Coordinates of C-alpha atoms in Angstrom, one line a residue:
X1 CA 87.8 -12.1 4.7
X2 CA 88.6 -13.0 8.6
X3 CA 87.6 -10.9 12.3
X4 CA 91.0 -9.9 14.1
X5 CA 90.2 -8.2 17.4
X6 CA 87.9 -5.4 18.0
X7 CA 88.1 -2.0 19.9
X8 CA 85.7 -0.3 22.7
X9 CA 85.4 3.1 23.2
X10 CA 83.1 5.6 25.7
X11 CA 82.2 8.6 24.9
X12 CA 78.8 11.0 25.4
X13 CA 75.9 13.2 23.9
X14 CA 75.9 16.5 24.9
X15 CA 71.9 17.4 24.7
X16 CA 72.7 20.7 26.6
X17 CA 70.0 21.1 28.6
X18 CA 67.8 17.9 30.6
X19 CA 66.8 15.0 29.3
X20 CA 64.3 12.5 31.2
X21 CA 61.5 10.9 31.4
X22 CA 58.2 9.6 33.6
X23 CA 61.6 8.0 35.9
X24 CA 63.9 10.7 35.9
X25 CA 65.8 13.6 34.8
X26 CA 70.1 14.0 33.5
X27 CA 70.2 17.4 34.7
X28 CA 73.2 18.2 33.0
X29 CA 72.4 16.8 29.6
X30 CA 75.2 14.1 29.5
X31 CA 74.3 10.6 27.6
X32 CA 77.1 7.9 28.2
X33 CA 77.5 6.7 24.1
X34 CA 79.6 3.4 24.6
X35 CA 80.5 1.9 21.2
X36 CA 82.6 -1.5 19.6
X37 CA 85.3 -1.6 16.9
X38 CA 85.1 -4.6 15.4
X39 CA 88.7 -5.3 12.8
X40 CA 89.4 -7.6 10.3
X41 CA 93.0 -8.7 8.8
X42 CA 92.4 -6.6 5.4
X43 CA 92.6 -3.4 7.5
X44 CA 88.7 -2.9 6.8
X45 CA 86.7 -1.8 10.7
X46 CA 83.3 -1.8 11.5
X47 CA 81.2 0.4 14.2
X48 CA 78.5 -0.4 16.3
X49 CA 76.8 2.0 19.4
X50 CA 75.8 0.3 21.8
X51 CA 77.4 -1.4 24.7
X52 CA 79.9 -4.4 25.7
X53 CA 78.9 -6.4 28.2
X54 CA 80.6 -9.6 29.1
X55 CA 82.6 -8.9 25.9
X56 CA 84.9 -11.4 26.1
X57 CA 82.8 -13.9 26.2
X58 CA 80.4 -13.1 23.2
X59 CA 83.2 -11.8 20.7
X60 CA 84.5 -15.9 20.6
X61 CA 81.6 -16.2 19.1
X62 CA 83.7 -14.6 15.6
X63 CA 86.8 -14.2 15.8
X64 CA 88.5 -16.0 13.3
X65 CA 85.5 -15.8 10.9
X66 CA 84.4 -14.1 7.7
X67 CA 82.7 -11.3 8.7
X68 CA 80.4 -11.6 5.7
X69 CA 78.0 -14.3 6.9
X70 CA 76.9 -11.9 9.4
X71 CA 73.2 -13.7 9.7
X72 CA 74.8 -17.3 11.2
X73 CA 77.6 -14.8 13.2
X74 CA 74.3 -13.6 15.2
X75 CA 73.0 -16.7 15.5
X76 CA 76.5 -18.1 17.1
X77 CA 76.7 -14.8 19.3
X78 CA 73.3 -16.1 20.5
X79 CA 74.7 -19.4 21.3
X80 CA 77.7 -18.2 23.2
X81 CA 74.7 -16.9 25.7
X82 CA 72.7 -20.0 25.9
X83 CA 72.7 -20.4 29.3
X84 CA 72.9 -17.6 31.1
X85 CA 71.2 -16.4 28.6
X86 CA 71.5 -13.2 26.3
X87 CA 68.7 -10.6 27.4
X88 CA 69.4 -6.9 28.3
X89 CA 72.4 -5.1 28.1
X90 CA 74.5 -8.9 26.7
X91 CA 71.5 -8.7 24.2
X92 CA 72.8 -5.3 23.6
X93 CA 76.5 -6.4 23.0
X94 CA 75.6 -9.0 20.4
X95 CA 73.8 -5.7 18.3
X96 CA 76.9 -3.4 18.7
X97 CA 78.7 -6.6 17.2
X98 CA 76.4 -7.4 14.1
X99 CA 76.0 -3.5 14.3
X100 CA 79.6 -3.6 12.9
X101 CA 79.6 -7.1 10.8
X102 CA 76.8 -5.4 9.0
X103 CA 79.0 -2.2 8.3
X104 CA 81.6 -4.0 7.3
X105 CA 79.9 -6.5 4.5
X106 CA 78.7 -3.3 2.8
X107 CA 82.1 -1.3 2.5
X108 CA 83.2 -5.1 1.6
X109 CA 81.2 -4.6 -1.2
X110 CA 82.0 -1.0 -1.3
X111 CA 78.2 -0.2 -1.1
X112 CA 76.3 1.6 1.9
X113 CA 74.8 -0.3 3.9
X114 CA 70.9 1.0 2.8
X115 CA 71.9 -0.2 -0.8
X116 CA 73.2 -3.5 0.4
X117 CA 70.2 -4.7 2.3
X118 CA 68.1 -4.0 -1.3
X119 CA 67.0 -0.4 -0.3
X120 CA 65.8 2.2 -3.6
X121 CA 65.2 5.4 -1.9
X122 CA 67.7 7.0 0.7
X123 CA 64.6 8.7 2.6
X124 CA 63.5 8.0 5.8
X125 CA 60.4 9.5 8.1
X126 CA 61.1 10.8 11.1
X127 CA 59.9 11.9 13.8
X128 CA 61.1 14.2 16.7
X129 CA 61.4 13.0 20.3
X130 CA 63.4 15.4 22.4
X131 CA 63.2 13.8 25.6
X132 CA 61.3 16.9 26.8
X133 CA 60.0 16.2 29.9
X134 CA 62.4 18.3 32.1
X135 CA 61.6 21.7 29.8
X136 CA 59.8 25.1 30.4
X137 CA 57.3 26.0 28.6
X138 CA 59.6 28.4 26.3
X139 CA 62.2 25.4 25.9
X140 CA 60.1 24.1 24.2
X141 CA 58.6 25.6 22.4
X142 CA 61.7 26.8 21.5
X143 CA 64.0 23.7 20.8
X144 CA 60.8 22.2 18.8
X145 CA 60.5 25.0 16.8
X146 CA 64.3 23.8 15.7
X147 CA 63.8 20.3 14.2
X148 CA 59.7 22.1 13.0
X149 CA 62.7 23.7 11.1
X150 CA 64.0 20.6 9.6
X151 CA 60.2 19.8 8.1
X152 CA 59.1 17.1 11.4
X153 CA 54.9 17.9 11.5
X154 CA 54.5 14.6 14.5
X155 CA 56.4 14.8 17.8
X156 CA 56.6 12.7 20.7
X157 CA 57.2 14.3 24.2
X158 CA 57.8 12.4 27.3
X159 CA 55.0 12.5 30.3
X160 CA 52.3 9.8 32.2
X161 CA 53.1 12.6 35.3
X162 CA 49.5 14.7 35.0
X163 CA 46.8 14.6 32.9
X164 CA 46.3 18.2 33.2
X165 CA 49.7 18.7 32.1
X166 CA 50.8 16.3 29.7
X167 CA 47.7 18.2 27.2
X168 CA 49.0 21.9 27.9
X169 CA 52.0 20.3 26.8
X170 CA 50.7 18.0 23.7
X171 CA 49.4 21.5 22.9
X172 CA 52.4 23.7 22.5
X173 CA 54.2 21.1 20.4
X174 CA 50.7 21.3 18.8
X175 CA 51.1 24.9 17.5
X176 CA 54.1 24.9 17.3
X177 CA 54.3 22.4 14.6
X178 CA 50.8 23.3 13.0
X179 CA 52.0 26.5 12.1
X180 CA 55.0 25.0 10.7
X181 CA 52.9 23.1 8.2
X182 CA 50.8 26.6 7.9
X183 CA 47.7 25.1 9.3
X184 CA 47.8 21.7 8.4
X185 CA 47.3 19.2 11.5
X186 CA 50.8 17.7 13.2
X187 CA 51.2 14.1 14.4
X188 CA 51.5 13.5 17.5
X189 CA 52.7 10.6 20.3
X190 CA 53.0 10.0 24.4
X191 CA 55.6 8.4 25.8
X192 CA 55.6 7.4 29.6
X193 CA 58.0 5.4 29.6
X194 CA 56.2 2.0 31.1
X195 CA 54.4 4.0 34.7
X196 CA 51.0 3.1 34.4
X197 CA 48.5 0.8 35.5
X198 CA 46.2 -0.6 32.4
X199 CA 43.5 1.8 34.5
X200 CA 45.8 4.5 35.0
X201 CA 46.8 4.2 31.1
X202 CA 42.7 4.2 30.8
X203 CA 41.7 7.1 32.6
X204 CA 44.6 8.9 31.2
X205 CA 44.7 8.9 27.0
X206 CA 40.6 9.3 27.5
X207 CA 40.9 12.1 28.5
X208 CA 43.4 13.4 26.8
X209 CA 42.0 11.8 23.8
X210 CA 38.5 14.1 24.6
X211 CA 40.9 17.5 23.8
X212 CA 44.0 15.5 21.2
X213 CA 43.9 13.7 18.6
X214 CA 47.2 11.1 19.0
X215 CA 48.5 8.9 16.7
X216 CA 50.1 5.9 19.5
X217 CA 50.9 5.7 23.8
X218 CA 54.4 3.7 24.1
X219 CA 54.6 1.8 26.7
X220 CA 51.9 2.4 27.7
X221 CA 52.1 -0.7 30.8
X222 CA 55.1 -2.4 32.4
X223 CA 57.0 -3.8 28.3
X224 CA 56.0 -8.0 29.3
X225 CA 52.1 -6.7 30.0
X226 CA 50.9 -8.8 26.8
X227 CA 47.0 -8.6 28.3
X228 CA 47.8 -5.0 30.4
X229 CA 48.8 -3.7 26.8
X230 CA 46.0 -5.4 24.6
X231 CA 43.5 -4.3 27.4
X232 CA 44.9 0.0 26.6
X233 CA 44.7 -1.0 23.5
X234 CA 40.8 -1.5 23.0
X235 CA 40.5 1.1 25.3
X236 CA 41.7 4.5 23.6
X237 CA 41.6 6.0 20.0
X238 CA 45.3 6.1 19.6
X239 CA 47.4 2.6 19.0
X240 CA 50.2 1.2 21.3
X241 CA 53.6 1.3 20.4
X242 CA 55.7 -0.7 22.4
X243 CA 58.9 -3.1 21.6
X244 CA 62.5 -1.5 22.1
X245 CA 62.9 -3.1 25.6
X246 CA 62.1 -6.4 23.7
X247 CA 65.5 -8.5 23.3
X248 CA 64.5 -11.5 20.7
X249 CA 61.8 -12.9 18.7
X250 CA 60.6 -15.0 21.4
X251 CA 60.1 -11.8 23.6
X252 CA 57.6 -10.7 20.4
X253 CA 55.4 -13.2 20.0
X254 CA 52.9 -12.9 22.8
X255 CA 52.6 -9.1 22.7
X256 CA 51.5 -9.8 18.8
X257 CA 49.1 -12.9 19.7
X258 CA 48.0 -10.8 22.1
X259 CA 46.6 -8.1 19.9
X260 CA 48.4 -5.9 22.5
X261 CA 50.9 -4.3 20.1
X262 CA 49.5 -1.6 17.0
X263 CA 53.2 -0.2 16.4
X264 CA 56.0 -2.8 16.9
X265 CA 59.1 -0.7 18.0
X266 CA 63.6 -1.9 17.6
X267 CA 65.6 0.0 19.8
X268 CA 69.1 0.5 17.5
X269 CA 71.0 -1.0 20.0
X270 CA 69.3 -4.5 19.8
X271 CA 71.1 -4.9 15.9
X272 CA 70.2 -5.0 12.3
X273 CA 69.3 -8.7 12.0
X274 CA 67.3 -8.2 15.3
X275 CA 65.5 -5.2 13.0
X276 CA 65.0 -7.5 9.9
X277 CA 64.0 -10.2 12.0
X278 CA 60.9 -8.9 15.0
X279 CA 59.6 -5.7 11.1
X280 CA 59.4 -9.2 8.8
X281 CA 57.9 -11.0 11.9
X282 CA 55.4 -7.6 12.3
X283 CA 54.6 -7.9 8.6
X284 CA 53.4 -11.4 8.8
X285 CA 50.7 -10.1 11.6
X286 CA 50.6 -7.1 9.4
X287 CA 51.6 -4.3 11.7
X288 CA 54.1 -1.4 11.3
X289 CA 57.4 -1.1 12.4
X290 CA 59.5 1.4 13.4
X291 CA 62.9 2.4 14.7
X292 CA 64.1 3.7 18.7
X293 CA 66.9 5.3 19.0
X294 CA 69.1 8.5 19.6
X295 CA 72.0 6.9 16.9
X296 CA 69.5 4.5 15.1
X297 CA 71.6 5.3 12.2
X298 CA 72.6 0.8 11.5
X299 CA 67.8 0.5 11.5
X300 CA 67.8 3.4 9.4
X301 CA 70.0 1.9 6.6
X302 CA 68.0 -1.2 7.7
X303 CA 64.9 0.7 7.0
X304 CA 65.0 1.3 3.9
X305 CA 64.4 -3.1 3.2
X306 CA 61.5 -3.8 5.1
X307 CA 58.1 -2.6 3.1
X308 CA 56.2 -2.1 6.6
X309 CA 57.8 0.6 7.9
X310 CA 56.1 3.8 10.1
X311 CA 58.9 5.9 10.7
X312 CA 62.0 6.6 13.3
X313 CA 63.0 8.5 16.2
X314 CA 64.9 11.6 16.2
X315 CA 66.5 12.7 19.1
X316 CA 69.1 15.5 19.4
X317 CA 70.1 16.5 15.9
X318 CA 73.6 16.0 16.7
X319 CA 76.2 13.6 17.0
X320 CA 77.6 12.2 20.6
X321 CA 81.3 14.0 21.1
X322 CA 84.3 12.3 18.6
X323 CA 81.4 10.7 15.9
X324 CA 80.4 11.8 12.5
X325 CA 77.7 10.0 10.7
X326 CA 77.5 10.4 6.9
X327 CA 73.8 10.8 6.9
X328 CA 71.4 14.6 7.0
X329 CA 67.8 15.5 8.1
X330 CA 65.8 17.3 6.5
X331 CA 62.3 18.1 5.2
X332 CA 61.3 15.4 7.6
X333 CA 63.1 12.8 6.7
X334 CA 66.7 11.4 7.5
X335 CA 68.6 11.3 4.5
X336 CA 71.1 8.3 4.6
X337 CA 74.5 9.4 1.8
X338 CA 76.1 7.0 0.0
X339 CA 79.6 6.3 1.8
X340 CA 80.0 2.7 1.5
X341 CA 78.7 0.9 5.3
X342 CA 77.4 3.0 7.7
X343 CA 79.1 6.7 7.2
X344 CA 80.1 6.0 10.7
X345 CA 83.6 7.8 11.1
X346 CA 85.3 7.6 14.6
X347 CA 87.1 9.8 16.1
X348 CA 89.2 8.3 19.4
X349 CA 91.5 10.7 19.5
X350 CA 89.0 13.4 20.3
X351 CA 87.2 11.4 22.6
X352 CA 89.9 9.8 24.3
X353 CA 90.4 13.4 24.2
X354 CA 87.5 14.9 25.3
X355 CA 87.8 12.2 28.0
X356 CA 84.2 13.5 29.6
X357 CA 82.5 11.5 31.1
X358 CA 78.5 11.9 32.3
X359 CA 77.8 11.9 36.0
X360 CA 77.3 8.1 38.0
X361 CA 73.6 6.3 38.0
X362 CA 71.6 7.7 40.3
X363 CA 67.5 7.2 41.4
X364 CA 66.7 10.0 40.1
X365 CA 68.4 8.6 36.4
X366 CA 65.7 7.7 33.6
X367 CA 67.7 4.0 33.8
X368 CA 66.4 3.9 37.2
X369 CA 61.9 2.4 37.7
X370 CA 60.4 5.0 40.7
X371 CA 58.8 3.7 43.8
X372 CA 56.2 4.5 43.4
X373 CA 56.0 3.9 39.8
X374 CA 52.5 2.8 38.7
X375 CA 50.8 3.8 42.3
X376 CA 50.7 7.7 42.3
X377 CA 47.9 8.5 43.6
X378 CA 47.4 12.4 42.5
X379 CA 49.0 15.0 40.5
X380 CA 51.2 17.4 43.1
X381 CA 50.7 15.6 45.7
X382 CA 51.0 11.1 44.9
X383 CA 54.3 12.6 44.1
X384 CA 53.3 14.2 40.9
X385 CA 53.8 17.4 39.7
X386 CA 51.1 19.5 39.0
X387 CA 50.7 21.6 36.2
X388 CA 53.0 24.2 34.9
X389 CA 55.3 23.5 36.6
X390 CA 58.8 20.9 35.5
X391 CA 60.2 18.0 37.0
X392 CA 64.2 17.1 37.2
X393 CA 62.5 13.9 39.4
X394 CA 65.1 12.2 42.8
X395 CA 63.4 10.5 46.0
X396 CA 63.1 11.6 49.2
X397 CA 64.0 10.3 52.6
X398 CA 60.9 9.0 52.9
X399 CA 61.9 6.8 49.0
X400 CA 58.9 8.2 47.7
X401 CA 59.5 10.8 44.6
X402 CA 59.7 14.0 45.3
X403 CA 59.7 17.4 42.3
X404 CA 62.4 19.3 42.2
X405 CA 61.0 22.1 40.3
X406 CA 62.4 24.2 38.1
X407 CA 60.4 26.9 36.5

């Protein structure tokens, strides 16, 4: 079997509501999703959900090769990006191609990837994650009632702009999950997407912990700040979760050495091989791992085969437009199917027919770090949202974070 070519597609995830975090909000809820399809001379094609930046430079590393040599080809792709480096979306392109190769390998074996990788149980524990900072209280409750109806009893909220607002929203979701669980205490997490300084993080979380029990605080400070993350971990009761934006084992090593990470995370977009290697590194230090992403299907399969998987992120209960996946959610878990490979099917005609594109990225996108992140002084005064109001973050004429309030 030989790799003969690739195709790229772009579709969208349609949330039907605002989605975002402390950095900004997609007000229309339309989020771009990139797809890479790798073809072989035996008619088997593999799917990878991820970017295709500089794919024309990376693909020659695997063209004409046997796709079943996945891990060796992964290292070949890394070597092809040696001079310029493999960070950011380039690493995501490698991850998308890597995931597609694992899909091909498992299809060729006639097995679902979870079984090929050595998984015994197709059930992958999940937590709810609604990218929910742009929701009103009523919308927030309604959203997590849907998650609760699928048996989810742990939730990660977006926050970090206002202590009392975060306390209020976490309490609302706690009550939803408690009622659904017949009084059983749920799990709560808070993700602030690198919005704080070290002292802000400790102050904010310690205040929340006066009345709430948090399992983890996610990305409280910048992703590379090993000393700062370690200081936060020492200063709060909650675990510190981070790693979704780290690209390569070399970026994990200093954090683990500094005691800066309690929950090791990996983004789905970085690929299956990266997840397996990072999981082994974390396991060597007795640390649990947790996949991140809206469609983390490759990592869900891989999670069944590692001994230190804790829980996986469940965002939208719907798949991207034109994509179907052989899995379902019940009793608080992803249930993987028996379709060979990843179980991902792409309807290229539907994607081209819909041809819906997200809005152009602006300064109020979650992908753009606000100018005053980490330098906000008071809630409602210095760019932070007052309690009881809902932010759609934008920049004002002075390039300062300015909330547009939705009631």
